[in-house]
PDB file of C-alpha atoms in Angstrom:
ATOM      1  CA  MET A  28       0.000   0.000   0.000  1.00  0.00           C
ATOM      2  CA  SER A  29       1.459   3.363  -1.014  1.00  0.00           C
ATOM      3  CA  SER A  30       1.820   6.179   1.510  1.00  0.00           C
ATOM      4  CA  SER A  31      -0.789   8.273  -0.326  1.00  0.00           C
ATOM      5  CA  VAL A  32      -3.325   5.440  -0.154  1.00  0.00           C
ATOM      6  CA  ALA A  33      -2.495   4.878   3.519  1.00  0.00           C
ATOM      7  CA  TYR A  34      -3.133   8.493   4.454  1.00  0.00           C
ATOM      8  CA  SER A  35      -6.346   8.481   2.404  1.00  0.00           C
ATOM      9  CA  THR A  36      -7.547   5.443   4.355  1.00  0.00           C
ATOM     10  CA  ILE A  37      -6.669   7.070   7.679  1.00  0.00           C
ATOM     11  CA  ASP A  38      -8.430  10.316   6.702  1.00  0.00           C
ATOM     12  CA  HIS A  39     -11.523   8.288   5.780  1.00  0.00           C
ATOM     13  CA  LEU A  40     -11.494   6.532   9.166  1.00  0.00           C
ATOM     14  CA  LYS A  41     -11.152   9.843  10.982  1.00  0.00           C
ATOM     15  CA  LYS A  42     -14.279  11.047   9.195  1.00  0.00           C
ATOM     16  CA  GLU A  43     -16.368   7.903   9.551  1.00  0.00           C
ATOM     17  CA  LEU A  44     -15.244   6.934  13.085  1.00  0.00           C
ATOM     18  CA  PRO A  45     -14.603  10.213  14.909  1.00  0.00           C
ATOM     19  CA  LEU A  46     -13.220   9.980  18.415  1.00  0.00           C
ATOM     20  CA  LYS A  47     -15.026  11.697  21.231  1.00  0.00           C
ATOM     21  CA  GLN A  48     -12.503  13.959  22.928  1.00  0.00           C
ATOM     22  CA  GLU A  49     -13.022  15.598  26.305  1.00  0.00           C
ATOM     23  CA  THR A  50     -11.073  17.592  28.856  1.00  0.00           C
ATOM     24  CA  LEU A  51      -9.945  16.072  32.134  1.00  0.00           C
ATOM     25  CA  LEU A  52      -9.325  18.487  34.988  1.00  0.00           C
ATOM     26  CA  LEU A  53      -7.149  17.210  37.819  1.00  0.00           C
ATOM     27  CA  THR A  54      -8.137  18.739  41.141  1.00  0.00           C
ATOM     28  CA  ASP A  55      -7.082  17.998  44.704  1.00  0.00           C
ATOM     29  CA  ASN A  56     -10.261  15.944  45.091  1.00  0.00           C
ATOM     30  CA  THR A  57      -9.632  13.793  42.026  1.00  0.00           C
ATOM     31  CA  CYS A  58      -9.526  10.095  42.975  1.00  0.00           C
ATOM     32  CA  ILE A  59      -7.478   8.972  39.973  1.00  0.00           C
ATOM     33  CA  GLY A  60      -4.349   6.946  39.312  1.00  0.00           C
ATOM     34  CA  LEU A  61      -1.868   7.192  36.444  1.00  0.00           C
ATOM     35  CA  VAL A  62      -0.838   4.046  34.554  1.00  0.00           C
ATOM     36  CA  LEU A  63       2.379   4.087  32.526  1.00  0.00           C
ATOM     37  CA  VAL A  64       2.619   1.306  29.962  1.00  0.00           C
ATOM     38  CA  ASP A  65       6.174   0.358  28.964  1.00  0.00           C
ATOM     39  CA  ILE A  66       7.721   3.828  28.718  1.00  0.00           C
ATOM     40  CA  ILE A  67      11.125   2.197  28.704  1.00  0.00           C
ATOM     41  CA  ASN A  68      14.324   2.374  26.691  1.00  0.00           C
ATOM     42  CA  GLY A  69      13.547  -0.731  24.651  1.00  0.00           C
ATOM     43  CA  PHE A  70      10.610   1.030  22.993  1.00  0.00           C
ATOM     44  CA  CYS A  71      11.545   4.697  23.252  1.00  0.00           C
ATOM     45  CA  THR A  72      15.300   5.325  23.271  1.00  0.00           C
ATOM     46  CA  VAL A  73      17.080   5.546  19.922  1.00  0.00           C
ATOM     47  CA  GLY A  74      19.201   2.478  19.248  1.00  0.00           C
ATOM     48  CA  ALA A  75      18.265   0.714  22.492  1.00  0.00           C
ATOM     49  CA  GLY A  76      16.992  -2.500  20.887  1.00  0.00           C
ATOM     50  CA  ASN A  77      15.084  -4.249  18.121  1.00  0.00           C
ATOM     51  CA  LEU A  78      11.837  -2.391  18.861  1.00  0.00           C
ATOM     52  CA  ALA A  79      13.407   0.951  19.741  1.00  0.00           C
ATOM     53  CA  PRO A  80      13.469   3.777  17.175  1.00  0.00           C
ATOM     54  CA  ARG A  81      16.408   3.660  14.755  1.00  0.00           C
ATOM     55  CA  VAL A  82      16.442   7.443  14.500  1.00  0.00           C
ATOM     56  CA  PRO A  83      14.792  10.216  16.560  1.00  0.00           C
ATOM     57  CA  ASN A  84      11.017   9.744  16.343  1.00  0.00           C
ATOM     58  CA  LYS A  85       8.707  12.744  16.819  1.00  0.00           C
ATOM     59  CA  GLN A  86       5.677  10.757  17.979  1.00  0.00           C
ATOM     60  CA  ILE A  87       7.621   8.837  20.615  1.00  0.00           C
ATOM     61  CA  ALA A  88       9.548  11.911  21.782  1.00  0.00           C
ATOM     62  CA  GLU A  89       6.306  13.839  22.305  1.00  0.00           C
ATOM     63  CA  MET A  90       4.790  10.896  24.180  1.00  0.00           C
ATOM     64  CA  VAL A  91       7.759  10.742  26.566  1.00  0.00           C
ATOM     65  CA  GLU A  92       7.626  14.513  27.109  1.00  0.00           C
ATOM     66  CA  GLU A  93       3.903  14.443  27.925  1.00  0.00           C
ATOM     67  CA  ALA A  94       4.354  11.397  30.164  1.00  0.00           C
ATOM     68  CA  ALA A  95       7.078  13.151  32.163  1.00  0.00           C
ATOM     69  CA  LYS A  96       4.852  16.209  32.639  1.00  0.00           C
ATOM     70  CA  LEU A  97       1.933  14.085  33.791  1.00  0.00           C
ATOM     71  CA  ALA A  98       4.080  12.018  36.139  1.00  0.00           C
ATOM     72  CA  ARG A  99       5.344  15.202  37.783  1.00  0.00           C
ATOM     73  CA  VAL A 100       1.773  16.479  38.270  1.00  0.00           C
ATOM     74  CA  PHE A 101       0.680  13.201  39.862  1.00  0.00           C
ATOM     75  CA  CYS A 102       3.713  13.116  42.146  1.00  0.00           C
ATOM     76  CA  ASP A 103       3.239  16.731  43.182  1.00  0.00           C
ATOM     77  CA  LYS A 104      -0.355  15.903  44.099  1.00  0.00           C
ATOM     78  CA  LYS A 105       0.742  12.612  45.705  1.00  0.00           C
ATOM     79  CA  LEU A 106      -1.606  10.683  43.444  1.00  0.00           C
ATOM     80  CA  PRO A 107      -0.792   6.997  42.828  1.00  0.00           C
ATOM     81  CA  ILE A 108       1.188   5.903  39.757  1.00  0.00           C
ATOM     82  CA  PHE A 109       1.473   2.351  38.424  1.00  0.00           C
ATOM     83  CA  GLY A 110       4.213   1.672  35.871  1.00  0.00           C
ATOM     84  CA  PHE A 111       4.611  -1.420  33.699  1.00  0.00           C
ATOM     85  CA  LEU A 112       8.110  -2.373  32.554  1.00  0.00           C
ATOM     86  CA  ASP A 113       8.295  -4.908  29.723  1.00  0.00           C
ATOM     87  CA  SER A 114      10.819  -7.495  30.894  1.00  0.00           C
ATOM     88  CA  HIS A 115      11.476 -10.837  29.194  1.00  0.00           C
ATOM     89  CA  ASP A 116      13.486 -13.990  29.785  1.00  0.00           C
ATOM     90  CA  PRO A 117      15.953 -14.231  26.865  1.00  0.00           C
ATOM     91  CA  ASP A 118      15.056 -17.916  26.463  1.00  0.00           C
ATOM     92  CA  VAL A 119      11.317 -17.277  26.158  1.00  0.00           C
ATOM     93  CA  PRO A 120      10.418 -15.768  22.748  1.00  0.00           C
ATOM     94  CA  GLU A 121       7.377 -13.558  22.159  1.00  0.00           C
ATOM     95  CA  PRO A 122       6.479 -14.082  18.478  1.00  0.00           C
ATOM     96  CA  PRO A 123       5.836 -12.324  16.147  1.00  0.00           C
ATOM     97  CA  TYR A 124       8.121  -9.777  17.813  1.00  0.00           C
ATOM     98  CA  PRO A 125      11.921  -9.987  17.754  1.00  0.00           C
ATOM     99  CA  PRO A 126      13.881 -10.420  21.008  1.00  0.00           C
ATOM    100  CA  HIS A 127      13.438  -7.301  23.123  1.00  0.00           C
ATOM    101  CA  CYS A 128      13.513  -5.828  26.643  1.00  0.00           C
ATOM    102  CA  PHE A 129      15.459  -8.598  28.350  1.00  0.00           C
ATOM    103  CA  ALA A 130      15.087  -8.754  32.127  1.00  0.00           C
ATOM    104  CA  GLY A 131      17.789  -6.794  33.914  1.00  0.00           C
ATOM    105  CA  SER A 132      18.917  -5.001  30.762  1.00  0.00           C
ATOM    106  CA  LEU A 133      18.905  -1.282  29.990  1.00  0.00           C
ATOM    107  CA  GLU A 134      16.051  -1.942  27.549  1.00  0.00           C
ATOM    108  CA  SER A 135      13.744  -2.859  30.430  1.00  0.00           C
ATOM    109  CA  LYS A 136      14.461   0.324  32.402  1.00  0.00           C
ATOM    110  CA  LEU A 137      12.406   3.519  32.453  1.00  0.00           C
ATOM    111  CA  VAL A 138      13.493   6.166  29.960  1.00  0.00           C
ATOM    112  CA  PRO A 139      15.923   8.759  31.391  1.00  0.00           C
ATOM    113  CA  GLU A 140      13.115  11.340  31.628  1.00  0.00           C
ATOM    114  CA  LEU A 141      11.252   9.054  34.075  1.00  0.00           C
ATOM    115  CA  GLU A 142      14.081   7.384  35.995  1.00  0.00           C
ATOM    116  CA  TRP A 143      13.358   9.630  38.980  1.00  0.00           C
ATOM    117  CA  LEU A 144      10.072   7.799  39.532  1.00  0.00           C
ATOM    118  CA  GLU A 145      11.969   4.859  41.011  1.00  0.00           C
ATOM    119  CA  GLY A 146      12.457   6.818  44.231  1.00  0.00           C
ATOM    120  CA  GLU A 147       8.894   8.132  44.620  1.00  0.00           C
ATOM    121  CA  LEU A 148       6.738   6.663  47.394  1.00  0.00           C
ATOM    122  CA  ASN A 149       3.513   6.982  45.367  1.00  0.00           C
ATOM    123  CA  VAL A 150       4.889   4.859  42.496  1.00  0.00           C
ATOM    124  CA  THR A 151       4.410   1.126  42.006  1.00  0.00           C
ATOM    125  CA  LEU A 152       6.542  -0.508  39.279  1.00  0.00           C
ATOM    126  CA  ARG A 153       5.685  -3.904  37.853  1.00  0.00           C
ATOM    127  CA  LEU A 154       7.864  -6.043  35.586  1.00  0.00           C
ATOM    128  CA  LYS A 155       5.726  -7.811  32.992  1.00  0.00           C
ATOM    129  CA  ASP A 156       6.695 -10.630  30.663  1.00  0.00           C
ATOM    130  CA  CYS A 157       3.682 -10.528  28.363  1.00  0.00           C
ATOM    131  CA  ILE A 158       1.793  -8.097  26.138  1.00  0.00           C
ATOM    132  CA  ASP A 159      -1.146  -7.469  28.470  1.00  0.00           C
ATOM    133  CA  GLY A 160      -0.127  -5.803  31.733  1.00  0.00           C
ATOM    134  CA  PHE A 161      -3.345  -6.905  33.433  1.00  0.00           C
ATOM    135  CA  VAL A 162      -2.424 -10.529  32.803  1.00  0.00           C
ATOM    136  CA  GLY A 163       1.184  -9.723  33.657  1.00  0.00           C
ATOM    137  CA  SER A 164       0.031  -8.498  37.080  1.00  0.00           C
ATOM    138  CA  MET A 165      -1.231 -11.928  38.113  1.00  0.00           C
ATOM    139  CA  GLU A 166       0.646 -13.674  40.921  1.00  0.00           C
ATOM    140  CA  THR A 167       1.052 -17.426  41.461  1.00  0.00           C
ATOM    141  CA  ASN A 168      -1.345 -17.258  44.431  1.00  0.00           C
ATOM    142  CA  GLY A 169      -4.142 -15.958  42.189  1.00  0.00           C
ATOM    143  CA  SER A 170      -3.978 -12.324  43.287  1.00  0.00           C
ATOM    144  CA  ASN A 171      -3.455  -9.459  40.874  1.00  0.00           C
ATOM    145  CA  VAL A 172      -1.069  -6.602  41.708  1.00  0.00           C
ATOM    146  CA  PHE A 173      -2.915  -4.078  39.533  1.00  0.00           C
ATOM    147  CA  VAL A 174      -6.318  -4.986  41.005  1.00  0.00           C
ATOM    148  CA  ASP A 175      -4.890  -4.670  44.513  1.00  0.00           C
ATOM    149  CA  TRP A 176      -3.405  -1.242  43.606  1.00  0.00           C
ATOM    150  CA  VAL A 177      -6.787   0.042  42.423  1.00  0.00           C
ATOM    151  CA  LYS A 178      -8.578  -1.237  45.510  1.00  0.00           C
ATOM    152  CA  THR A 179      -5.930  -0.120  48.005  1.00  0.00           C
ATOM    153  CA  ASN A 180      -6.039   3.428  46.621  1.00  0.00           C
ATOM    154  CA  GLN A 181      -9.841   3.325  46.203  1.00  0.00           C
ATOM    155  CA  LEU A 182      -9.472   4.678  42.668  1.00  0.00           C
ATOM    156  CA  GLN A 183     -12.535   5.808  40.773  1.00  0.00           C
ATOM    157  CA  ALA A 184     -10.601   6.462  37.560  1.00  0.00           C
ATOM    158  CA  VAL A 185      -7.328   5.520  35.877  1.00  0.00           C
ATOM    159  CA  LEU A 186      -5.532   7.559  33.245  1.00  0.00           C
ATOM    160  CA  VAL A 187      -3.582   5.297  30.883  1.00  0.00           C
ATOM    161  CA  ILE A 188      -0.640   6.379  28.726  1.00  0.00           C
ATOM    162  CA  GLY A 189       2.322   4.723  27.062  1.00  0.00           C
ATOM    163  CA  ILE A 190       3.520   2.534  24.242  1.00  0.00           C
ATOM    164  CA  CYS A 191       2.567   0.722  22.081  1.00  0.00           C
ATOM    165  CA  THR A 192      -0.857   2.231  21.440  1.00  0.00           C
ATOM    166  CA  ASP A 193      -2.136  -0.644  19.319  1.00  0.00           C
ATOM    167  CA  ILE A 194      -0.537  -3.514  21.241  1.00  0.00           C
ATOM    168  CA  CYS A 195       0.309  -3.344  24.968  1.00  0.00           C
ATOM    169  CA  VAL A 196      -1.794  -0.246  25.686  1.00  0.00           C
ATOM    170  CA  LEU A 197      -4.848  -1.526  23.811  1.00  0.00           C
ATOM    171  CA  ASP A 198      -4.642  -5.040  25.266  1.00  0.00           C
ATOM    172  CA  PHE A 199      -4.310  -3.697  28.803  1.00  0.00           C
ATOM    173  CA  LEU A 200      -7.253  -1.327  28.316  1.00  0.00           C
ATOM    174  CA  SER A 201      -9.460  -4.092  26.964  1.00  0.00           C
ATOM    175  CA  SER A 202      -8.751  -6.263  30.002  1.00  0.00           C
ATOM    176  CA  VAL A 203      -9.271  -3.391  32.455  1.00  0.00           C
ATOM    177  CA  LEU A 204     -12.592  -2.480  30.871  1.00  0.00           C
ATOM    178  CA  SER A 205     -13.762  -6.097  31.033  1.00  0.00           C
ATOM    179  CA  ALA A 206     -12.641  -6.386  34.659  1.00  0.00           C
ATOM    180  CA  ARG A 207     -14.367  -3.122  35.534  1.00  0.00           C
ATOM    181  CA  ASN A 208     -17.586  -4.243  33.860  1.00  0.00           C
ATOM    182  CA  ARG A 209     -17.507  -7.472  35.883  1.00  0.00           C
ATOM    183  CA  GLY A 210     -17.016  -5.582  39.148  1.00  0.00           C
ATOM    184  CA  ILE A 211     -13.506  -6.938  39.684  1.00  0.00           C
ATOM    185  CA  LEU A 212     -12.027  -3.434  39.935  1.00  0.00           C
ATOM    186  CA  SER A 213     -14.580  -1.781  42.220  1.00  0.00           C
ATOM    187  CA  PRO A 214     -14.737   1.191  42.916  1.00  0.00           C
ATOM    188  CA  LEU A 215     -13.181   1.954  39.487  1.00  0.00           C
ATOM    189  CA  GLN A 216     -15.590   3.705  37.131  1.00  0.00           C
ATOM    190  CA  ASP A 217     -13.681   5.535  34.403  1.00  0.00           C
ATOM    191  CA  VAL A 218     -10.895   4.251  32.162  1.00  0.00           C
ATOM    192  CA  ILE A 219      -9.308   7.181  30.361  1.00  0.00           C
ATOM    193  CA  VAL A 220      -6.667   7.445  27.657  1.00  0.00           C
ATOM    194  CA  TYR A 221      -4.647  10.555  26.883  1.00  0.00           C
ATOM    195  CA  SER A 222      -3.846  10.253  23.186  1.00  0.00           C
ATOM    196  CA  ARG A 223      -0.925  12.694  23.134  1.00  0.00           C
ATOM    197  CA  ALA A 224       0.863  10.582  25.728  1.00  0.00           C
ATOM    198  CA  CYS A 225       0.545   7.392  23.679  1.00  0.00           C
ATOM    199  CA  ALA A 226       2.749   6.240  20.826  1.00  0.00           C
ATOM    200  CA  THR A 227       3.727   3.149  18.901  1.00  0.00           C
ATOM    201  CA  TYR A 228       6.942   1.930  17.342  1.00  0.00           C
ATOM    202  CA  ASP A 229       7.911   2.186  13.693  1.00  0.00           C
ATOM    203  CA  LEU A 230       9.169  -1.001  12.032  1.00  0.00           C
ATOM    204  CA  PRO A 231       8.895  -0.568   8.241  1.00  0.00           C
ATOM    205  CA  LEU A 232       8.771  -3.624   6.004  1.00  0.00           C
ATOM    206  CA  TYR A 233      12.308  -3.142   4.698  1.00  0.00           C
ATOM    207  CA  VAL A 234      13.634  -3.257   8.269  1.00  0.00           C
ATOM    208  CA  ALA A 235      11.416  -6.140   9.416  1.00  0.00           C
ATOM    209  CA  GLU A 236      12.659  -8.244   6.511  1.00  0.00           C
ATOM    210  CA  THR A 237      16.159  -8.109   8.009  1.00  0.00           C
ATOM    211  CA  ILE A 238      14.994  -9.599  11.349  1.00  0.00           C
ATOM    212  CA  GLU A 239      14.055 -13.267  11.197  1.00  0.00           C
ATOM    213  CA  GLY A 240      10.493 -14.129  12.252  1.00  0.00           C
ATOM    214  CA  THR A 241       9.412 -10.488  12.569  1.00  0.00           C
ATOM    215  CA  VAL A 242       6.395  -8.769  11.037  1.00  0.00           C
ATOM    216  CA  ALA A 243       6.377  -5.190   9.803  1.00  0.00           C
ATOM    217  CA  HIS A 244       4.740  -2.469  11.907  1.00  0.00           C
ATOM    218  CA  PRO A 245       4.670   0.893  10.085  1.00  0.00           C
ATOM    219  CA  GLN A 246       3.844   3.667  12.554  1.00  0.00           C
ATOM    220  CA  VAL A 247       1.561   5.409  10.052  1.00  0.00           C
ATOM    221  CA  TYR A 248      -1.109   2.716  10.531  1.00  0.00           C
ATOM    222  CA  GLU A 249      -1.531   3.358  14.256  1.00  0.00           C
ATOM    223  CA  TYR A 250      -4.705   5.314  13.640  1.00  0.00           C
ATOM    224  CA  LEU A 251      -6.337   2.241  12.110  1.00  0.00           C
ATOM    225  CA  LEU A 252      -6.539   0.808  15.639  1.00  0.00           C
ATOM    226  CA  ILE A 253      -7.108   4.047  17.527  1.00  0.00           C
ATOM    227  CA  ALA A 254     -10.189   4.783  15.435  1.00  0.00           C
ATOM    228  CA  TYR A 255     -11.973   1.769  16.870  1.00  0.00           C
ATOM    229  CA  TRP A 256     -11.416   2.928  20.435  1.00  0.00           C
ATOM    230  CA  LYS A 257     -14.574   4.985  19.969  1.00  0.00           C
ATOM    231  CA  GLY A 258     -16.458   1.827  20.852  1.00  0.00           C
ATOM    232  CA  PHE A 259     -14.718   1.682  24.242  1.00  0.00           C
ATOM    233  CA  ARG A 260     -15.358   5.381  24.992  1.00  0.00           C
ATOM    234  CA  ILE A 261     -11.877   5.690  26.457  1.00  0.00           C
ATOM    235  CA  GLU A 262     -10.284   8.377  24.315  1.00  0.00           C
ATOM    236  CA  THR A 263      -9.949  11.574  26.306  1.00  0.00           C
ATOM    237  CA  VAL A 264      -7.712  14.569  25.775  1.00  0.00           C
ATOM    238  CA  LEU A 265      -6.120  15.960  28.911  1.00  0.00           C
ATOM    239  CA  THR A 266      -5.583  19.691  28.506  1.00  0.00           C
ATOM    240  CA  HIS A 267      -5.634  21.077  32.049  1.00  0.00           C
ATOM    241  CA  CYS A 268      -3.747  20.107  35.166  1.00  0.00           C
ATOM    242  CA  SER A 269      -4.431  22.348  38.141  1.00  0.00           C
TER     243      SER A 269
END
């Protein structure tokens, strides 16, 4: 598919499946938690790994910048933050993706702009070895770290940001919405996404063909998945933090 056809398709989706965008105002009475999905070197830092950008990437850079701003607001207000860190055993592949974010490696660490979160008392970090962070939060005893975090903090809303929009972020959101609808996450009511603080990786076909067992993932097609989020009613634009 040529780039002109791709953009035409995306423009058509924007028209036929418009996203409902709202403003979220954070106040001192807001009972909300921030969820960071995989804002780590392996997906965001140039040259850090197979799924990291090869060259500076505007979409990812803007996502990291917005995420850092939001994290600072939540910490200043002492609101809870939950961060997922993609972290894999080198001997356990995750097809169709190439080896990435090995446990204990620099790839699996928060990006430099967010490293300071490791010392914040309101921050919970969770290593995950699968696409869906909700599933990755399950413990061997049957408990779920993310569910416990929501309940312990009595959260009525979660604001989700991160990478990759159409993979780890979307899968996590789908699970959280299902869990909320089944009453598993009570008192959680609202699941919110801030689009400007989400991004996905860019793996063009010509690059994917050089990595055995890998499928292409051109960044330009991200909107093809985002457009369908209208059905979840989770796309919200955050424009004010006070």
